[in-house]
XYZ file of C-alpha atoms in Angstrom:
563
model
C -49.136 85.010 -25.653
C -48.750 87.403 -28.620
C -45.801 89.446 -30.101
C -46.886 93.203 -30.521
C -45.554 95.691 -33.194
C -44.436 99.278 -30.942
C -43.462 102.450 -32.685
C -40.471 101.934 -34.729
C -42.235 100.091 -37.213
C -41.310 100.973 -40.602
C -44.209 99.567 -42.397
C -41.483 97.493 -44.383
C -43.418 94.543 -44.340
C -40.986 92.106 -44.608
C -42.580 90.419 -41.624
C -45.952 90.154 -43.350
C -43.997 87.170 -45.705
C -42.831 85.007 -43.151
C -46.206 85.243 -40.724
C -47.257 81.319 -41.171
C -51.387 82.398 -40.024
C -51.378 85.733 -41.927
C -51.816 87.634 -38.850
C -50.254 91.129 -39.686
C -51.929 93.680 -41.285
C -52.630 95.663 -43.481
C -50.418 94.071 -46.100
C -48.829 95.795 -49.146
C -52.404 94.100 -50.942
C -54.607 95.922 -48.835
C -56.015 99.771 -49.832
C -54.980 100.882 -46.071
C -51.381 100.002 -46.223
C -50.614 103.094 -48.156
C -52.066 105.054 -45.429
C -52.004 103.026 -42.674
C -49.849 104.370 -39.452
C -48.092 101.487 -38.907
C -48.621 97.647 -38.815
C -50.586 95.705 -36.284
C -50.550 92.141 -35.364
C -53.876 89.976 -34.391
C -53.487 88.823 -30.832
C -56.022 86.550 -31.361
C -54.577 84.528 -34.463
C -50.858 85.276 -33.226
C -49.386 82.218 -32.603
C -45.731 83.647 -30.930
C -43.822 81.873 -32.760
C -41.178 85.027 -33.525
C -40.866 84.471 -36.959
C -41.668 88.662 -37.629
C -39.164 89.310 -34.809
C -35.942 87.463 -36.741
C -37.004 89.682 -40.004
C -38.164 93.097 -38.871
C -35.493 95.339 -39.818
C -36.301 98.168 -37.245
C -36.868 95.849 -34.049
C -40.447 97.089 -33.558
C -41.619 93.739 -33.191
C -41.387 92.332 -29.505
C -43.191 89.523 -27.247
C -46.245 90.700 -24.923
C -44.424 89.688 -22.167
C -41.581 91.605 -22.938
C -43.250 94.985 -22.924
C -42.161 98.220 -21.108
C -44.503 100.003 -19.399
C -44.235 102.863 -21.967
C -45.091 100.014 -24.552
C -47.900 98.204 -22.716
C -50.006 100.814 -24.812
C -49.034 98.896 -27.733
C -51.262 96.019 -26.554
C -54.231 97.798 -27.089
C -53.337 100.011 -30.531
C -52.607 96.105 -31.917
C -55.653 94.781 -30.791
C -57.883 98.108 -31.561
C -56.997 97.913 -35.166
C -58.844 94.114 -35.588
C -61.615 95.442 -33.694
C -63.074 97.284 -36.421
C -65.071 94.509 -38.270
C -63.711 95.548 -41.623
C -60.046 94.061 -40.293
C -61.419 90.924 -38.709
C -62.454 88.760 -42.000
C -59.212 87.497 -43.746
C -57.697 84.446 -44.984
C -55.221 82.829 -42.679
C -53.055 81.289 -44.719
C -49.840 82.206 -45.228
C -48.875 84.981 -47.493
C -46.452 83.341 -49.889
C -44.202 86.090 -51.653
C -41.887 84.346 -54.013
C -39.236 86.426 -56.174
C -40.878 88.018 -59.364
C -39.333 85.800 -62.142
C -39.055 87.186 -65.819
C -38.407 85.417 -69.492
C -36.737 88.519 -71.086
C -35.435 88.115 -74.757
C -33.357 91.417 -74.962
C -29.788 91.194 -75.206
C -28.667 91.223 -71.011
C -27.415 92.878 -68.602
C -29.939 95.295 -67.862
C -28.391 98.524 -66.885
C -30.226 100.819 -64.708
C -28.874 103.866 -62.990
C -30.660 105.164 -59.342
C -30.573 108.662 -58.333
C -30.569 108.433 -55.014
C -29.004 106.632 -52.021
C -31.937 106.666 -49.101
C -35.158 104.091 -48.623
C -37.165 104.660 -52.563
C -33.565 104.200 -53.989
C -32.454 101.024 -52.268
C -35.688 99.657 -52.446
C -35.598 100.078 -56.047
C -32.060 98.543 -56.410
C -33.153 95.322 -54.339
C -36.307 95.040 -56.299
C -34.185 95.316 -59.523
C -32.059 92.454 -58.166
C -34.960 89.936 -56.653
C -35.814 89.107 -60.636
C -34.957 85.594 -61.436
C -33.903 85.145 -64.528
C -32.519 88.890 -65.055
C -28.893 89.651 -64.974
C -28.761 93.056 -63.722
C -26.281 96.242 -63.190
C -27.854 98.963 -60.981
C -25.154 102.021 -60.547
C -26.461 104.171 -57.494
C -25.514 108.278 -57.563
C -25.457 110.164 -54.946
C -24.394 113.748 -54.519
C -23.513 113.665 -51.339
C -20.616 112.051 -49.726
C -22.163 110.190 -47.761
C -25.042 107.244 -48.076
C -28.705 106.661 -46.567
C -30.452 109.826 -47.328
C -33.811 109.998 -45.449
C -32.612 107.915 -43.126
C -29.613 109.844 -42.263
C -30.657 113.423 -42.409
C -34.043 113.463 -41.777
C -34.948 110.343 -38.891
C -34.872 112.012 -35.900
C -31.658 111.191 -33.374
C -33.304 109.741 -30.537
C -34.882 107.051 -32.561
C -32.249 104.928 -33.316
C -34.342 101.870 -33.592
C -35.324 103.260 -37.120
C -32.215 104.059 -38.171
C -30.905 100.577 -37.763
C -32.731 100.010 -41.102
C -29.379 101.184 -42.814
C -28.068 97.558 -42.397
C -30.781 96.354 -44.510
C -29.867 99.236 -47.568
C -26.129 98.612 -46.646
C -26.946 94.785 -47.408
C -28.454 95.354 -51.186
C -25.826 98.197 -52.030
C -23.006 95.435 -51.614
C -25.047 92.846 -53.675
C -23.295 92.133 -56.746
C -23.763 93.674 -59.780
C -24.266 96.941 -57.814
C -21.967 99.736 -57.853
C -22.127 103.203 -55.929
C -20.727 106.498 -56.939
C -20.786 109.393 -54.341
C -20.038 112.501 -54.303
C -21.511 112.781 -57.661
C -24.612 115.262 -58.739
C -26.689 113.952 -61.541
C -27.523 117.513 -63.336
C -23.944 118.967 -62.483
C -21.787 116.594 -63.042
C -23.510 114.625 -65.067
C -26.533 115.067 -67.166
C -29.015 112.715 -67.370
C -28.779 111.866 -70.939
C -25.241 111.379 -70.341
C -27.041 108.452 -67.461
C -29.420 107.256 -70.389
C -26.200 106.547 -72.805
C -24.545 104.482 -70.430
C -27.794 102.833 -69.237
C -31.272 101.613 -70.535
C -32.875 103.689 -67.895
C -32.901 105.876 -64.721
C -35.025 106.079 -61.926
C -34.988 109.082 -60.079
C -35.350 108.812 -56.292
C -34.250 111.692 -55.018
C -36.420 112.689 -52.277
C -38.019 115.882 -51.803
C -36.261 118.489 -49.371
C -37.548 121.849 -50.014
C -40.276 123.237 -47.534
C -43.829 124.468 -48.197
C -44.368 128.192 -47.270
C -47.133 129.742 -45.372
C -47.496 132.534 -47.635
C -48.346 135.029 -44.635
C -46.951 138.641 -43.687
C -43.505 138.020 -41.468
C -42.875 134.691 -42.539
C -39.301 135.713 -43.630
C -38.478 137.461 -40.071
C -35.310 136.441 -37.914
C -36.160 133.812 -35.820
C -39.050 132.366 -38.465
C -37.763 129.143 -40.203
C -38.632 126.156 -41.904
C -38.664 122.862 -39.952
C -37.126 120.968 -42.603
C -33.963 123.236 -42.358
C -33.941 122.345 -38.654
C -34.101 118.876 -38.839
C -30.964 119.086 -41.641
C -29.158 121.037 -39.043
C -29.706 119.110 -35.846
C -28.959 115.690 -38.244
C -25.624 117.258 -39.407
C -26.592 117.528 -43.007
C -23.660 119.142 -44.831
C -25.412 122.185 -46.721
C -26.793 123.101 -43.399
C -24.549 123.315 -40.464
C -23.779 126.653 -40.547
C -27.413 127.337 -40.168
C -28.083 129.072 -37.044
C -31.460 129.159 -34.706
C -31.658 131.499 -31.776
C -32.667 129.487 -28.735
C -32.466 132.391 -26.103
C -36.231 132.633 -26.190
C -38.673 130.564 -23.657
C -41.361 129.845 -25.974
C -40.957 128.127 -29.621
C -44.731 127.790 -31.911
C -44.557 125.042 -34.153
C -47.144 125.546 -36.780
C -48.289 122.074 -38.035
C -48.561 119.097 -36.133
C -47.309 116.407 -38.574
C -44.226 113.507 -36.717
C -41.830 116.265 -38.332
C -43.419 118.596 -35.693
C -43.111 116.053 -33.212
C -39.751 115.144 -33.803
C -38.094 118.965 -33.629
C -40.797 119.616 -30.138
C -38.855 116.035 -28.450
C -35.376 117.829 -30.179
C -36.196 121.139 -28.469
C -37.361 119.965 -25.436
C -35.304 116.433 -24.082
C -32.822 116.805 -21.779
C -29.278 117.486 -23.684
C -27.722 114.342 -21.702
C -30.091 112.099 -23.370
C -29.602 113.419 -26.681
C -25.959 113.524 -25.970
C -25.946 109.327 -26.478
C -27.316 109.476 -30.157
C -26.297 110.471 -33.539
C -27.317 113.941 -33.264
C -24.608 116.728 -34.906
C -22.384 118.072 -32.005
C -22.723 121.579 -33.023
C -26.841 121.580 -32.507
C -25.858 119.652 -29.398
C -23.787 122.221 -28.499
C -26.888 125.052 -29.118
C -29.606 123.202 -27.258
C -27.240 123.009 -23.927
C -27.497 126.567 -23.841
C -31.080 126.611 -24.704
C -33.366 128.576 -23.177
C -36.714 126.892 -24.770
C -39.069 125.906 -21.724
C -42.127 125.249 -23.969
C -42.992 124.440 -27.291
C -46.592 125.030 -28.547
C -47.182 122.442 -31.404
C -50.307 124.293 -33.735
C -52.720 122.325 -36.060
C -55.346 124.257 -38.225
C -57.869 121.467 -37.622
C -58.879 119.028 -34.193
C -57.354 116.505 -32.694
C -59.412 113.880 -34.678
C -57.697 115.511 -37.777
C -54.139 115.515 -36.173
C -51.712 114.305 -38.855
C -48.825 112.829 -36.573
C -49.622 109.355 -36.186
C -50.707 107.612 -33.060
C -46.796 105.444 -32.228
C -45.100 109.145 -32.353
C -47.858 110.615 -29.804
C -47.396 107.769 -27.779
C -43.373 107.632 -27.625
C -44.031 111.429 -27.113
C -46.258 111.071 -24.296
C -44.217 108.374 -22.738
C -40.919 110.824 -22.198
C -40.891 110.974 -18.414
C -38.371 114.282 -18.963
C -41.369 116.160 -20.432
C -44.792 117.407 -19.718
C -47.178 116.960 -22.763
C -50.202 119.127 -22.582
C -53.420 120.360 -23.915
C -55.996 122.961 -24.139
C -59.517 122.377 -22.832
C -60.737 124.643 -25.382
C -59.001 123.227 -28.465
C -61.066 119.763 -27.912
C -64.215 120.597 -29.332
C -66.193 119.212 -25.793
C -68.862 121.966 -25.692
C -71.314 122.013 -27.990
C -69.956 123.749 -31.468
C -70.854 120.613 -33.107
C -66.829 119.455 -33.970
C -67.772 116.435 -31.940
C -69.579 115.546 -35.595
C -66.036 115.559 -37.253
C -64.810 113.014 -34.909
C -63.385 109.615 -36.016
C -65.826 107.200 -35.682
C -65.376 104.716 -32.378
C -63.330 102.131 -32.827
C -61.136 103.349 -35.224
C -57.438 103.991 -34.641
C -58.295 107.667 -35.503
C -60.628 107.299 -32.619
C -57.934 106.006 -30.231
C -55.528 109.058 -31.024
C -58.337 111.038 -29.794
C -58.570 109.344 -26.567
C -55.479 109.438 -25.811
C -54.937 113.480 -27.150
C -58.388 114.347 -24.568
C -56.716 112.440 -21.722
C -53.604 114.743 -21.404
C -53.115 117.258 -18.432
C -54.671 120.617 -19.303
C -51.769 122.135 -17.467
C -47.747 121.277 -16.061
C -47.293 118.129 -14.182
C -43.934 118.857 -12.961
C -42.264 122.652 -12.676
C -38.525 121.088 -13.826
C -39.824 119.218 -16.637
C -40.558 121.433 -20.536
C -43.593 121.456 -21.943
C -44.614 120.552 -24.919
C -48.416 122.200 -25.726
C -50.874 119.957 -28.314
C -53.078 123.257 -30.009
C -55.700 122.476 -32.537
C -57.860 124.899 -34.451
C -55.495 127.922 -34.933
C -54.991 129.099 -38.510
C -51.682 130.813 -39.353
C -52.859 134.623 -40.163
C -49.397 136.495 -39.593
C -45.805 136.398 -38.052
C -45.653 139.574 -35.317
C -42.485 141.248 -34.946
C -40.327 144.105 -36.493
C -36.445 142.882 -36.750
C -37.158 139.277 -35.642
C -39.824 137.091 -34.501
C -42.228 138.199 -31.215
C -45.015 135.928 -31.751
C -47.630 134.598 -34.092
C -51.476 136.047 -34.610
C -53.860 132.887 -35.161
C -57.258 132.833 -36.687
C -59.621 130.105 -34.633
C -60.707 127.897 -36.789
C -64.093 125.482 -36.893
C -64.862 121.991 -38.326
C -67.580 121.433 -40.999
C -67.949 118.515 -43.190
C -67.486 118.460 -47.110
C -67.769 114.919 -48.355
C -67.528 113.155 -45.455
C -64.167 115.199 -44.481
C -63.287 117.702 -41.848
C -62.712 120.739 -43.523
C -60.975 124.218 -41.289
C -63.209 127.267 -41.706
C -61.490 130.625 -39.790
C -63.741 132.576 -37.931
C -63.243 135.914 -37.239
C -62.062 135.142 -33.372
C -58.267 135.427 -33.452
C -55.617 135.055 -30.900
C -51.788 135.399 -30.331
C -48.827 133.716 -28.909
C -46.259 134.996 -28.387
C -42.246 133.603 -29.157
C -39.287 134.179 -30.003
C -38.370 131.240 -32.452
C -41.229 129.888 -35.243
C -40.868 126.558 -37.362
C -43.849 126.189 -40.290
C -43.881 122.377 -40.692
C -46.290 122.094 -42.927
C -44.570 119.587 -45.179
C -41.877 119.245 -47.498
C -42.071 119.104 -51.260
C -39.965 118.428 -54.200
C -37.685 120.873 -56.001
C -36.697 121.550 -59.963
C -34.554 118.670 -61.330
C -32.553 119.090 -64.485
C -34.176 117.874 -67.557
C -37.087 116.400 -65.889
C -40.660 117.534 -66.291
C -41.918 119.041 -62.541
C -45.425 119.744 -61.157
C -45.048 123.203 -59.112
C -48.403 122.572 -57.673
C -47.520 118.766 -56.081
C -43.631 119.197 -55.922
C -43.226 116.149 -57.556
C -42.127 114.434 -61.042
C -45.446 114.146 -63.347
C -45.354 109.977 -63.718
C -47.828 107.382 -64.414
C -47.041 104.422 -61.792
C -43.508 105.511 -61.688
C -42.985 106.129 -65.526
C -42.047 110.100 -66.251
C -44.336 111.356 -68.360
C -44.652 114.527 -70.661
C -47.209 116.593 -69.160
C -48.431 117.806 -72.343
C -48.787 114.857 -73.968
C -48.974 111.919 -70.972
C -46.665 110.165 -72.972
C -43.971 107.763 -71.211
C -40.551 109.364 -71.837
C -38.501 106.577 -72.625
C -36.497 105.271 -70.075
C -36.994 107.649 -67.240
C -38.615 106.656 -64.150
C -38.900 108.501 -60.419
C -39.702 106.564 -56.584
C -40.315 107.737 -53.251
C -41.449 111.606 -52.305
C -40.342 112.711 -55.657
C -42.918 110.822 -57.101
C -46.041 111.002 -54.699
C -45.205 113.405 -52.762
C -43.963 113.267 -48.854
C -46.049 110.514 -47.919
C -46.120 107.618 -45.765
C -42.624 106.346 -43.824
C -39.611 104.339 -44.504
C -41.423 101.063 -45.714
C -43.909 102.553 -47.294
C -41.371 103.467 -50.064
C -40.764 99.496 -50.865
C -43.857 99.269 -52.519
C -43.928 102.482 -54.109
C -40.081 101.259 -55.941
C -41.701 97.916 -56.914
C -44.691 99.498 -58.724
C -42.511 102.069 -60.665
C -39.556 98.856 -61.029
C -42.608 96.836 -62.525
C -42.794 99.214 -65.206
C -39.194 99.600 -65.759
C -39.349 95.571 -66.639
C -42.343 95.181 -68.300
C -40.772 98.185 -70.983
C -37.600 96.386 -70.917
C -39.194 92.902 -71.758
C -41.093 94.377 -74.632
C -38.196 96.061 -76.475
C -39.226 99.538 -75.133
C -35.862 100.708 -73.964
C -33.021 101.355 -76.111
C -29.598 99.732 -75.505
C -27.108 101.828 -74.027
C -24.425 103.312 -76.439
C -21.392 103.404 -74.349
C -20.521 100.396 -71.453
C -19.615 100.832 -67.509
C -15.859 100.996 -68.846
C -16.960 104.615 -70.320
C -18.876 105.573 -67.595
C -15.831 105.022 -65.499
C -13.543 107.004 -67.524
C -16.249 109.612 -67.479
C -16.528 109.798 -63.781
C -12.126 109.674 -63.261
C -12.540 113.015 -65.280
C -15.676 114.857 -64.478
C -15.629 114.000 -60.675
C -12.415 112.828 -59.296
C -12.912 113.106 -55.984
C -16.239 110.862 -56.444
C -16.327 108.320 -53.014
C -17.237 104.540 -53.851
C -19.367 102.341 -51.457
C -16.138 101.306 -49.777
C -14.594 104.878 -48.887
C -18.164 105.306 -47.419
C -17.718 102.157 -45.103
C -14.414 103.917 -44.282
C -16.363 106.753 -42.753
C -18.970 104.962 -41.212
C -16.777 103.045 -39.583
C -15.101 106.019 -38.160
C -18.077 108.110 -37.384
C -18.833 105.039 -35.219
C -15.875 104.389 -33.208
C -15.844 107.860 -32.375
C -19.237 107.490 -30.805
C -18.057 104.481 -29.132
C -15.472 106.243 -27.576
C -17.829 109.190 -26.463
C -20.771 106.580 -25.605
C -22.732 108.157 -28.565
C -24.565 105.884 -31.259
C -21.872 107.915 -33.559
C -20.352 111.029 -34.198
C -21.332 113.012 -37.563
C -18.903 114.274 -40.247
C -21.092 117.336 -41.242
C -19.105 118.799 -43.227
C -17.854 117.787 -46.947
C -14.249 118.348 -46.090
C -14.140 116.167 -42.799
C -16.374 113.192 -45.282
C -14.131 113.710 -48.019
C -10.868 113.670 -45.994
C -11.826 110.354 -44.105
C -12.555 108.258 -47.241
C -9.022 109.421 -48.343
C -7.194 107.979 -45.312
C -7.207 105.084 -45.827
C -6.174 104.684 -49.484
């Protein structure tokens, strides 16, 4: 027997420390974790004894014999991943992580202030506090009232497993020494060099929430939006619940084909009693009972071997018995253009997604059931329609290979769909922050391993750091953010150890008195307990995971009830 990691895995790799043969891979040592999809467990060198299962913060990790039949896929993407030789040779002894332990001669406590309250921010705060030998203060802002972040706004509702990582977060924001301040805007109500007097340094890990545009002719049409905004709206987000998204139409186009566009195809398309039992906002619940969506056609400017959602979110997409998952013969690349050259090579997991993408129906299985459509090599040209959206004109595209990558080419063949409701998810990117250097071309802080730097110089600016998106861009998933806070909290200690950053001038005392003044209706990590608590028991009550707040108001008014 074996255990097998399924698709919630975060890529957190907390299980990776505990695995006595070194079984799961890749690790946070290994060049593919960055990239890699998810982790995978040797069911050759697994020797069941659970120890993953009791640390794995998402429950993705289960026994073989405890497999679904929507998971038994999961035996095979495990076992493909150690078929590819390059996988196969490693050491199998343990992986011993012990807690990074520092001799630091500057006057103590450290004071560091996080911008930020989802997965690069609390990953930074725990690393902050896993130091032996550091006495630490870590004061978290966020300018929202409410905590999580990523994980609250932009996980998708019907995969709870993933959210459950919020008891992990929830764990390190209540270690000691850690205080949280919400409700609070770094840049607004606070500057940042006001944050740099009352602390030796602040990392910035405030995500990246803005949307990239397609820069084509009726992009800004009713009824053409980005599918960031839609995810905010259907996950109650407060700045976007008044958003509104006609659903009277029969046909949505997604253009991309990243898990974002996943996620809002499943949000379109599942049955509203199913979505009815998770955390999704009542007021998009509301909008998709009346919906008149039958199919969504998901678009990707390259093939299927180039498809950028990964292989766990096709398969828990493909394993929805409510939906019909589709493709088109003539998007696979079967005759002989020569895109079969572009194709991942066998026995990669690249290669598997394929597999699985050229064994879907060409057409519906079931009449009742929506349909999601899998389209490859269409190219965005323009957005038809004179008041609002009608449909979408698409350039077909073909594969050639520059440096060893599939690159799109359009052709002058083009074809339309028609719609009545477009989302471009073609990733999201960082916005402007206050007194920090920004790169408009990557959307994200300029930084050298997590220090800000002065882009005209490359100098360090002294004490300012950034994690997560803002930092390399919207990359990887929840866990691949712990590794990405360690390297930029690395630097933060080695320039605190060498006299680098300068004391603070004022103590948490001041910063107190300055936050009773400038923001008095800031919410501490309690009040937020107060309305997570609540949010929950209304669920309960409605057999829901929980019920949103969405708006500031309702957050604001149920952290004051109970004072």
């Amino acid at each position: 027997m074996a255990h097998v990691v399924t698709q919630n895995c975060c890529n957190d790799a907390t299980c990776v420390s505990v695995c006595p043969v070194n079984c799961i891979h890749p690790t946070p040592e290994e060049s593919g974790y960055a990239t890699s999809e998810m982790l995978y467990i040797d069911p050759e060198t697994c020797i069941d004894c659970g120890a993953c299962v009791e640390v794995c913060p998402v429950n993705a990790i289960t026994p073989d014999f405890e497999l679904v039949d929507s998971e038994q896929i999961y035996l095979e993407v495990n076992a493909q991943y150690f078929a590819d030789p390059t996988h196969r040779d490693y050491d199998q002894a343990p992986v011993r992580t012990r807690a990074p332990s520092v001799s630091i001669v500057q006057p103590q406590p450290l004071r560091v202030a996080v911008v930020g309250s989802g997965p690069s921010a609390l990953y930074a705060v725990e690393e902050l506090k896993s130091y032996r030998g550091l006495d630490v203060e870590v004061t978290i802002f966020e300018r929202l009232p409410s905590f999580g972040g990523l994980v609250r706004y932009g996980v998708a509702p019907d995969h709870q497993s993933t959210k459950s990582v919020d008891k992990l977060f929830m764990t390190t924001a209540r270690r000691a020494g850690v205080s949280v301040h919400l409700n609070v805007e770094v840049g607004s109500d606070l500057s940042l060099a006001e944050l740099l007097r009352h602390h030796h340094a602040v990392i910035w890990a405030g995500g990246a929430s803005s949307d990239r545009q397609l820069g084509i002719p009726g992009e800004g049409l009713s009824g053409s939006h980005a599918a960031t905004d839609f995810v905010a709206w259907y996950n109650g987000h407060p700045e976007h619940t008044n958003a509104e998204f006609d659903l009277t139409c029969e046909r949505a186009v997604i253009i991309g084909n990243g898990n974002v566009a996943l996620d809002v195809a499943r949000v379109l398309t599942t049955p509203v009693d199913e979505l009815a039992r998770t955390d999704i906002a009542q007021h998009a619940l509301d909008s998709l009972a009346a919906s008149k969506i039958r199919e969504v056609v998901i678009m990707g400017r390259r093939g299927p071997g180039q498809a950028a959602f990964t292989t766990p979110e096709l398969v828990g997409l493909i394993s929805n018995d409510a939906l019909d998952v589709t493709v088109l013969a003539d998007d696979l690349g079967l005759d002989a253009t020569g895109l079969a050259a572009t194709d991942p090579p066998p026995g990669s997991m690249a290669e598997l997604k394929v597999r699985l993408i050229r064994g879907l129906p060409r057409a519906h299985v079931s009449s009742e059931a929506r349909q999601i459509c899998l389209r490859f090599l269409g190219s965005p040209i323009a957005i038809k329609g004179a008041d609002r959206v009608t449909g979408v004109s698409f350039a077909r595209t073909e594969l050639d290979l520059v440096d060893g990558r599939a690159s799109a080419r359009t052709t002058d063949t083009a074809f339309d769909i028609d719609c009545g409701l477009v989302l471009r998810s073609i990733g999201y990117r960082g916005s402007v922050i206050p007194d920090l250097p920004f790169d408009e071309t990557t959307g994200t802080v300029p930084n050298i391993a997590g220090r800000v730097i002065d882009p005209g110089t490359n100098e360090a600016l002294a004490g300012l750091y950034t994690a997560g998106w803002i930092k390399r861009g919207p990359s990887g998933v929840i866990g691949t953010n712990k590794r990405c806070s360690r390297e930029t909290v690395r630097a933060l200690i080695e320039d605190y150890s060498s006299g680098k950053l300068p004391a603070p001038e004022a103590d948490a005392a001041a910063l107190a008195g300055l936050l009773a003044e400038r923001k008095p209706d800031s919410l501490t990590l309690e009040d937020w307990r107060v309305i997570d608590k609540f949010e929950r028991s209304q669920g309960r009550s409605q057999q829901r995971a929980r019920t949103k707040l969405v708006t500031i108001e309702e957050l604001l008014a149920t952290a004051r009830s109970s004072r």
